[in-house]
Coordinates of C-alpha atoms in Angstrom, one line a residue:
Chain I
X1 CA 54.8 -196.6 -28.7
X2 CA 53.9 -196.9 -24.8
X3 CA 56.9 -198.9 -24.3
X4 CA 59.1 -196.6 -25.9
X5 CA 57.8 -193.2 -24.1
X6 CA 58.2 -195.4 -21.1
X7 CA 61.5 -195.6 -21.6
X8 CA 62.3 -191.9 -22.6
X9 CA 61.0 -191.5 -19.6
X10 CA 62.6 -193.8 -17.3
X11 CA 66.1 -192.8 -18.9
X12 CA 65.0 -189.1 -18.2
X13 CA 64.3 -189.8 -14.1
X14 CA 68.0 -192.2 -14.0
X15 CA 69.3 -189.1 -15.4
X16 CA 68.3 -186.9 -12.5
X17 CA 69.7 -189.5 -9.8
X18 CA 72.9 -189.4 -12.3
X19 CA 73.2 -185.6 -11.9
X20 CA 72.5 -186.0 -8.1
X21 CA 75.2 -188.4 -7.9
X22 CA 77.5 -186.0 -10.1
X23 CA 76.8 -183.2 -8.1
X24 CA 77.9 -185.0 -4.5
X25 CA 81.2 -186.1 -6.3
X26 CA 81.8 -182.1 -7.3
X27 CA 80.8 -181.0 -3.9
X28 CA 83.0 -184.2 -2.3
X29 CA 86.0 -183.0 -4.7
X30 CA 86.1 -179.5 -3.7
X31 CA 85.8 -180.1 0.1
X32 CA 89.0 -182.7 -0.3
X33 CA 90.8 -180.4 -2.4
X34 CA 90.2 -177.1 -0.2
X35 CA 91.3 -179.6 3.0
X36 CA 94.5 -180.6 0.8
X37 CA 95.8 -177.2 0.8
X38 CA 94.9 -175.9 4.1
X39 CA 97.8 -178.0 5.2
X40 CA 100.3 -175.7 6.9
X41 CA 102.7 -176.6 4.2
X42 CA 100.8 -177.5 0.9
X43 CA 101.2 -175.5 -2.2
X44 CA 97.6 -173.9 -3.3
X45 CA 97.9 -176.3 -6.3
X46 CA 97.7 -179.3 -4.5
X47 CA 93.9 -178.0 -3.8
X48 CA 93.6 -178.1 -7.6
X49 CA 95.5 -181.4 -8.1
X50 CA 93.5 -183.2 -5.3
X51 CA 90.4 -181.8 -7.3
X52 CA 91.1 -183.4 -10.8
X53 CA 92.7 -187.0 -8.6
X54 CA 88.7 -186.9 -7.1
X55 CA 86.6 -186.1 -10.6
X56 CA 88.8 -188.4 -12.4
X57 CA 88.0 -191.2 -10.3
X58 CA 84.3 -190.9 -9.6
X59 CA 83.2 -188.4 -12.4
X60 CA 85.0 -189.0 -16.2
X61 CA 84.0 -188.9 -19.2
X62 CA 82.0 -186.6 -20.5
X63 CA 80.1 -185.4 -17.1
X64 CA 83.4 -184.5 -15.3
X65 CA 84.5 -182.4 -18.7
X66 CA 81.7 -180.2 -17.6
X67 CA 83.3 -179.0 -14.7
X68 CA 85.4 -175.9 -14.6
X69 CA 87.0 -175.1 -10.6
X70 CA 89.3 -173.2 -9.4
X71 CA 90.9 -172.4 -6.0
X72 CA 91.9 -169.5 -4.4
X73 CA 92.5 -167.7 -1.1
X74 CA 90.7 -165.1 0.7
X75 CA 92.0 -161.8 0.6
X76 CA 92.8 -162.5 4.3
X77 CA 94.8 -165.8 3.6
X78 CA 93.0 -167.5 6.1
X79 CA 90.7 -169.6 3.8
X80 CA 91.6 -171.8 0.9
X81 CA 88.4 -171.4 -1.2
X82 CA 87.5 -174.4 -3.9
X83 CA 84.8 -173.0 -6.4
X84 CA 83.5 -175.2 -9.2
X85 CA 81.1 -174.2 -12.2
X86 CA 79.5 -177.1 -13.5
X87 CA 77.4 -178.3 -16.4
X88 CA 76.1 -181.5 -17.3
X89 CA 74.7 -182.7 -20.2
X90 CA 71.3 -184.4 -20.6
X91 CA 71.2 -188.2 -21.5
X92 CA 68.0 -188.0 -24.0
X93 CA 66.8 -185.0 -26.0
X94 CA 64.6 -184.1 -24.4
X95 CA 66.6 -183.6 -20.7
X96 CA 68.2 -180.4 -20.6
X97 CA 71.6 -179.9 -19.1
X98 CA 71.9 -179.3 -15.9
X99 CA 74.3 -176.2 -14.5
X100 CA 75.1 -175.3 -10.9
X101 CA 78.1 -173.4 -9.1
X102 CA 79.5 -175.2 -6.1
X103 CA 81.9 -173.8 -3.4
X104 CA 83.9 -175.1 -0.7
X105 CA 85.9 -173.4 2.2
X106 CA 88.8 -174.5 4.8
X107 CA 90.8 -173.0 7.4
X108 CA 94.1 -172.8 6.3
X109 CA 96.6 -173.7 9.0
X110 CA 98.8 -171.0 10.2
X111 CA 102.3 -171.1 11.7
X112 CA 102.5 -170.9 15.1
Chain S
X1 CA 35.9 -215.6 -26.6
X2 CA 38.9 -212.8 -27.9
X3 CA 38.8 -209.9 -26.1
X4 CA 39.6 -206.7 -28.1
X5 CA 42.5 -204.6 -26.1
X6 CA 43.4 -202.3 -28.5
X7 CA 43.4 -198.8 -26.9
X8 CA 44.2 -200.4 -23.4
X9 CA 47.9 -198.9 -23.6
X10 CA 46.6 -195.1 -24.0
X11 CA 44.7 -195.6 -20.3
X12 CA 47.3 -198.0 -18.5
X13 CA 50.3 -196.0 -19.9
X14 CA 49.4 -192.8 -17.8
X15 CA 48.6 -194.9 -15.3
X16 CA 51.7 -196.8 -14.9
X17 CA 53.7 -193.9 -15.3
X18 CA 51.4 -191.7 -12.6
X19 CA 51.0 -194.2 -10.0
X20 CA 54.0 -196.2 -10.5
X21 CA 57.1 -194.8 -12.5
X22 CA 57.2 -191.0 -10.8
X23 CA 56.4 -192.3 -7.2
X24 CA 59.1 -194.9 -7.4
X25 CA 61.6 -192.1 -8.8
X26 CA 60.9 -189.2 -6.6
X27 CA 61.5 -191.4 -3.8
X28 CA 64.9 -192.6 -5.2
X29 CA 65.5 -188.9 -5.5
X30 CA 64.2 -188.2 -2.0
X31 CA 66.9 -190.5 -0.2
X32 CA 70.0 -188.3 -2.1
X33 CA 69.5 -185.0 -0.3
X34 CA 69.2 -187.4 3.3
X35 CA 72.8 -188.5 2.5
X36 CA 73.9 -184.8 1.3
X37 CA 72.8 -183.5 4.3
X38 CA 74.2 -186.1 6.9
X39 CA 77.2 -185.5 4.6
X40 CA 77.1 -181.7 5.4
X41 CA 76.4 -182.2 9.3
X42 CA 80.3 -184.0 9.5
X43 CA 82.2 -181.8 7.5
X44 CA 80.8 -179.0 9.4
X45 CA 81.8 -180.6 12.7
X46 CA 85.1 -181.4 11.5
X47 CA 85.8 -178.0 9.7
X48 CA 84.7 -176.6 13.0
X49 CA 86.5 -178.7 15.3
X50 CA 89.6 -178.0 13.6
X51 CA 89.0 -174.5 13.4
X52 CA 89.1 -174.2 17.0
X53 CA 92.6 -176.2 17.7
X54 CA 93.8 -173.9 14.8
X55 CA 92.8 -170.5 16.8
X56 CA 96.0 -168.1 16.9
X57 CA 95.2 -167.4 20.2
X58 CA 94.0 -169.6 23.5
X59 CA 90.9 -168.2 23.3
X60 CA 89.2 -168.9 20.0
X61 CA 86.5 -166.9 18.5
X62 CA 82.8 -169.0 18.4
X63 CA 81.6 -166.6 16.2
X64 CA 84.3 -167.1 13.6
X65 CA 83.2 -171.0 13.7
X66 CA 79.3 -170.3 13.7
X67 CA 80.1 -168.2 10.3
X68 CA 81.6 -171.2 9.1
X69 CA 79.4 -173.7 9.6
X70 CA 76.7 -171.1 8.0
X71 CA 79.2 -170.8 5.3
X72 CA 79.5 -174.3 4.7
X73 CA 76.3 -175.2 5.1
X74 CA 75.4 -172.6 2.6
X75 CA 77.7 -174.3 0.2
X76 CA 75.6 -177.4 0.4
X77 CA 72.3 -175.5 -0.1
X78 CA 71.0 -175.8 3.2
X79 CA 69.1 -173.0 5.1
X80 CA 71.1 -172.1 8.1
X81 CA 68.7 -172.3 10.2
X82 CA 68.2 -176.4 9.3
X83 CA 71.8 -176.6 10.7
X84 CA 72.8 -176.2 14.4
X85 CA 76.6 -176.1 16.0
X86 CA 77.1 -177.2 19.6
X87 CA 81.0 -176.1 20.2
X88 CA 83.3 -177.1 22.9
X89 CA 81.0 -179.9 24.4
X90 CA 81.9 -182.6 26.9
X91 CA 80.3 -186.3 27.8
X92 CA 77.6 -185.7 30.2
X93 CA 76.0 -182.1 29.0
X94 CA 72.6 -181.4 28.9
X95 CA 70.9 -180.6 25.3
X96 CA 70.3 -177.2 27.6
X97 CA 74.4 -177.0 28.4
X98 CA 75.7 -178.2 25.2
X99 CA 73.8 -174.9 23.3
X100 CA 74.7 -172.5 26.0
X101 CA 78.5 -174.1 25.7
X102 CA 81.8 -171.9 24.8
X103 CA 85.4 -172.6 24.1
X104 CA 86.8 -170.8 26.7
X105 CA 90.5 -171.2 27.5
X106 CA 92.7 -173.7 25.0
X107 CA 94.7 -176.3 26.7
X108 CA 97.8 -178.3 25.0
X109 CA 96.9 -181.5 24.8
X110 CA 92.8 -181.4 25.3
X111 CA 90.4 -182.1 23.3
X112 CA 87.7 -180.0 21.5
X113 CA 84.3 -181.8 20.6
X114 CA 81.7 -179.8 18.0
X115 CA 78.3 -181.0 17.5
X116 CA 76.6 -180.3 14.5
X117 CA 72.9 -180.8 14.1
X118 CA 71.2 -180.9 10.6
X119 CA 67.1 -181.0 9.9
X120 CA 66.7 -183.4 7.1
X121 CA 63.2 -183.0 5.4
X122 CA 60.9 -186.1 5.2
X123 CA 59.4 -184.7 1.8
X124 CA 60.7 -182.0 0.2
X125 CA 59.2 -180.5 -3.4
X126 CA 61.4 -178.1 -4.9
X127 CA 59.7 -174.9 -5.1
X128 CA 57.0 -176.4 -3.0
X129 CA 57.8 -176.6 0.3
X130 CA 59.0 -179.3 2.8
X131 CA 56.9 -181.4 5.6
X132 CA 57.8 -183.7 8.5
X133 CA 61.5 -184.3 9.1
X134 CA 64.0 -185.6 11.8
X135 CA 67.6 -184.4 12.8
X136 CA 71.1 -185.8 12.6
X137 CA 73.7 -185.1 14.9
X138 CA 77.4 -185.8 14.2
X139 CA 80.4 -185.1 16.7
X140 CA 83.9 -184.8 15.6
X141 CA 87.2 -184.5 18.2
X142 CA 90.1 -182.4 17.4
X143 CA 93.2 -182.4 19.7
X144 CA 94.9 -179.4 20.8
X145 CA 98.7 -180.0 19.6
X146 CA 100.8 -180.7 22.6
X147 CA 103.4 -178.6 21.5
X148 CA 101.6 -175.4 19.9
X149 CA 102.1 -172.0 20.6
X150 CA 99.5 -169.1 21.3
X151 CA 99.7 -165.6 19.9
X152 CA 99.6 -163.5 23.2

């Protein structure tokens, strides 16, 4: 019986370097994808696109399905802005998910 | 002679786990926010950097870069005040010259050099509180395009 809440709780801590992990990928993803489309002459959607290349790669499954981003720019059009809302789920029972909103910012290039 | 050890897993159980298990973890989970941060300190510099050979005009605005470095460094959870920008700075300044330094007048073809310094917590207990620490500097270069224009 020791052994096995020793285990709940070791898969409960590697859970929690797991969502650490998870959230650096979002946070990497959303500063890639806001740099993509500050380009002078990148589409907005190739902030998006760059987003889903990243998560696929580092973060599928069901942790990356838990993320919901969008990107936008600022009213003044001088800022692509990459904004992510994120949840992900627990390994055991008794982890609860984890949720946190994540943001990212660029200058967007102007022409001269 | 046969020991009896029954019961010895309800006292070395909590013990393991106390003194062995959460130590061990928390300071797996201690390294991750050392990496975010140092993370944090060379986007900023970049970002920064870049913002300045961007300026529409030859004299770019240090406050618009200050607000975002803040900005980004409040995207990564960090208290401003952990994070520091040095703008504009050349080989040879002083720590004393490189925080009074400005971007004065862009030139075509020059380079701009931001330093951005983040405090990274020894310990750090969320909701607790934080104690001992050290910094992290990173510098990134940008080149002012040789064939840009200025607005006047």
């Amino acid at each position: 019986m020791a052994t096995g809440f020793a285990m709940i709780l070791f898969v409960a801590l590697a859970n929690l370097v797991v969502f650490q992990y998870a959230a650096g990928v979002v946070r990497s993803a959303l500063d890639t994808g806001a740099r993509s489309a500050s380009l002078l002459d990148a589409p907005l959607n190739a902030c998006e696109i760059e987003i889903a290349e990243v998560l696929d790669g580092l973060l599928g499954g069901a942790m990356g399905d838990g993320v919901a981003y969008s990107c936008a720019l600022d009213p003044t059009g001088q800022t692509v802005v990459a904004a992510a809302t994120v949840t992900l789920p627990g390994f055991a029972p008794m982890v609860p998910d984890w949720s946190f909103d994540a943001q990212a910012t660029a200058i967007k290039e102007q022409a001269p | 002679m046969i020991r009896d050890e029954r019961g010895a897993a309800a006292i070395e159980f909590p013990l393991a786990v106390a003194f062995l298990l959460i130590p061990v973890a928390y300071l797996v989970l201690m390294v991750a926010p050392w990496s975010a941060r140092a993370n944090m300190a060379r986007l900023a510099a970049a970002e920064a950097a870049r913002a300045i050979v961007l300026s529409p005009t030859a004299d770019p605005d240090d406050a618009l870069v200050y607000t975002l470095v803040d900005t980004i460094a409040a995207n990564h959870d960090i208290p401003v005040g952990d994070v520091d920008a040095d703008l504009c700075v050349t080989d040879g300044m002083t720590d004393v010259e490189k925080a009074a330094a400005t971007c004065d007048v862009l030139v075509r073809g020059s380079v701009v050099t931001v330093e951005v310094t983040v405090r990274i917590p020894l310990v750090r207990v969320p909701s607790i509180g934080e104690t001992g620490g050290f910094s992290w500097t990173w510098s990134h270069s940008e080149l002012v395009d040789q064939f840009r224009s200025f607005d006047p």
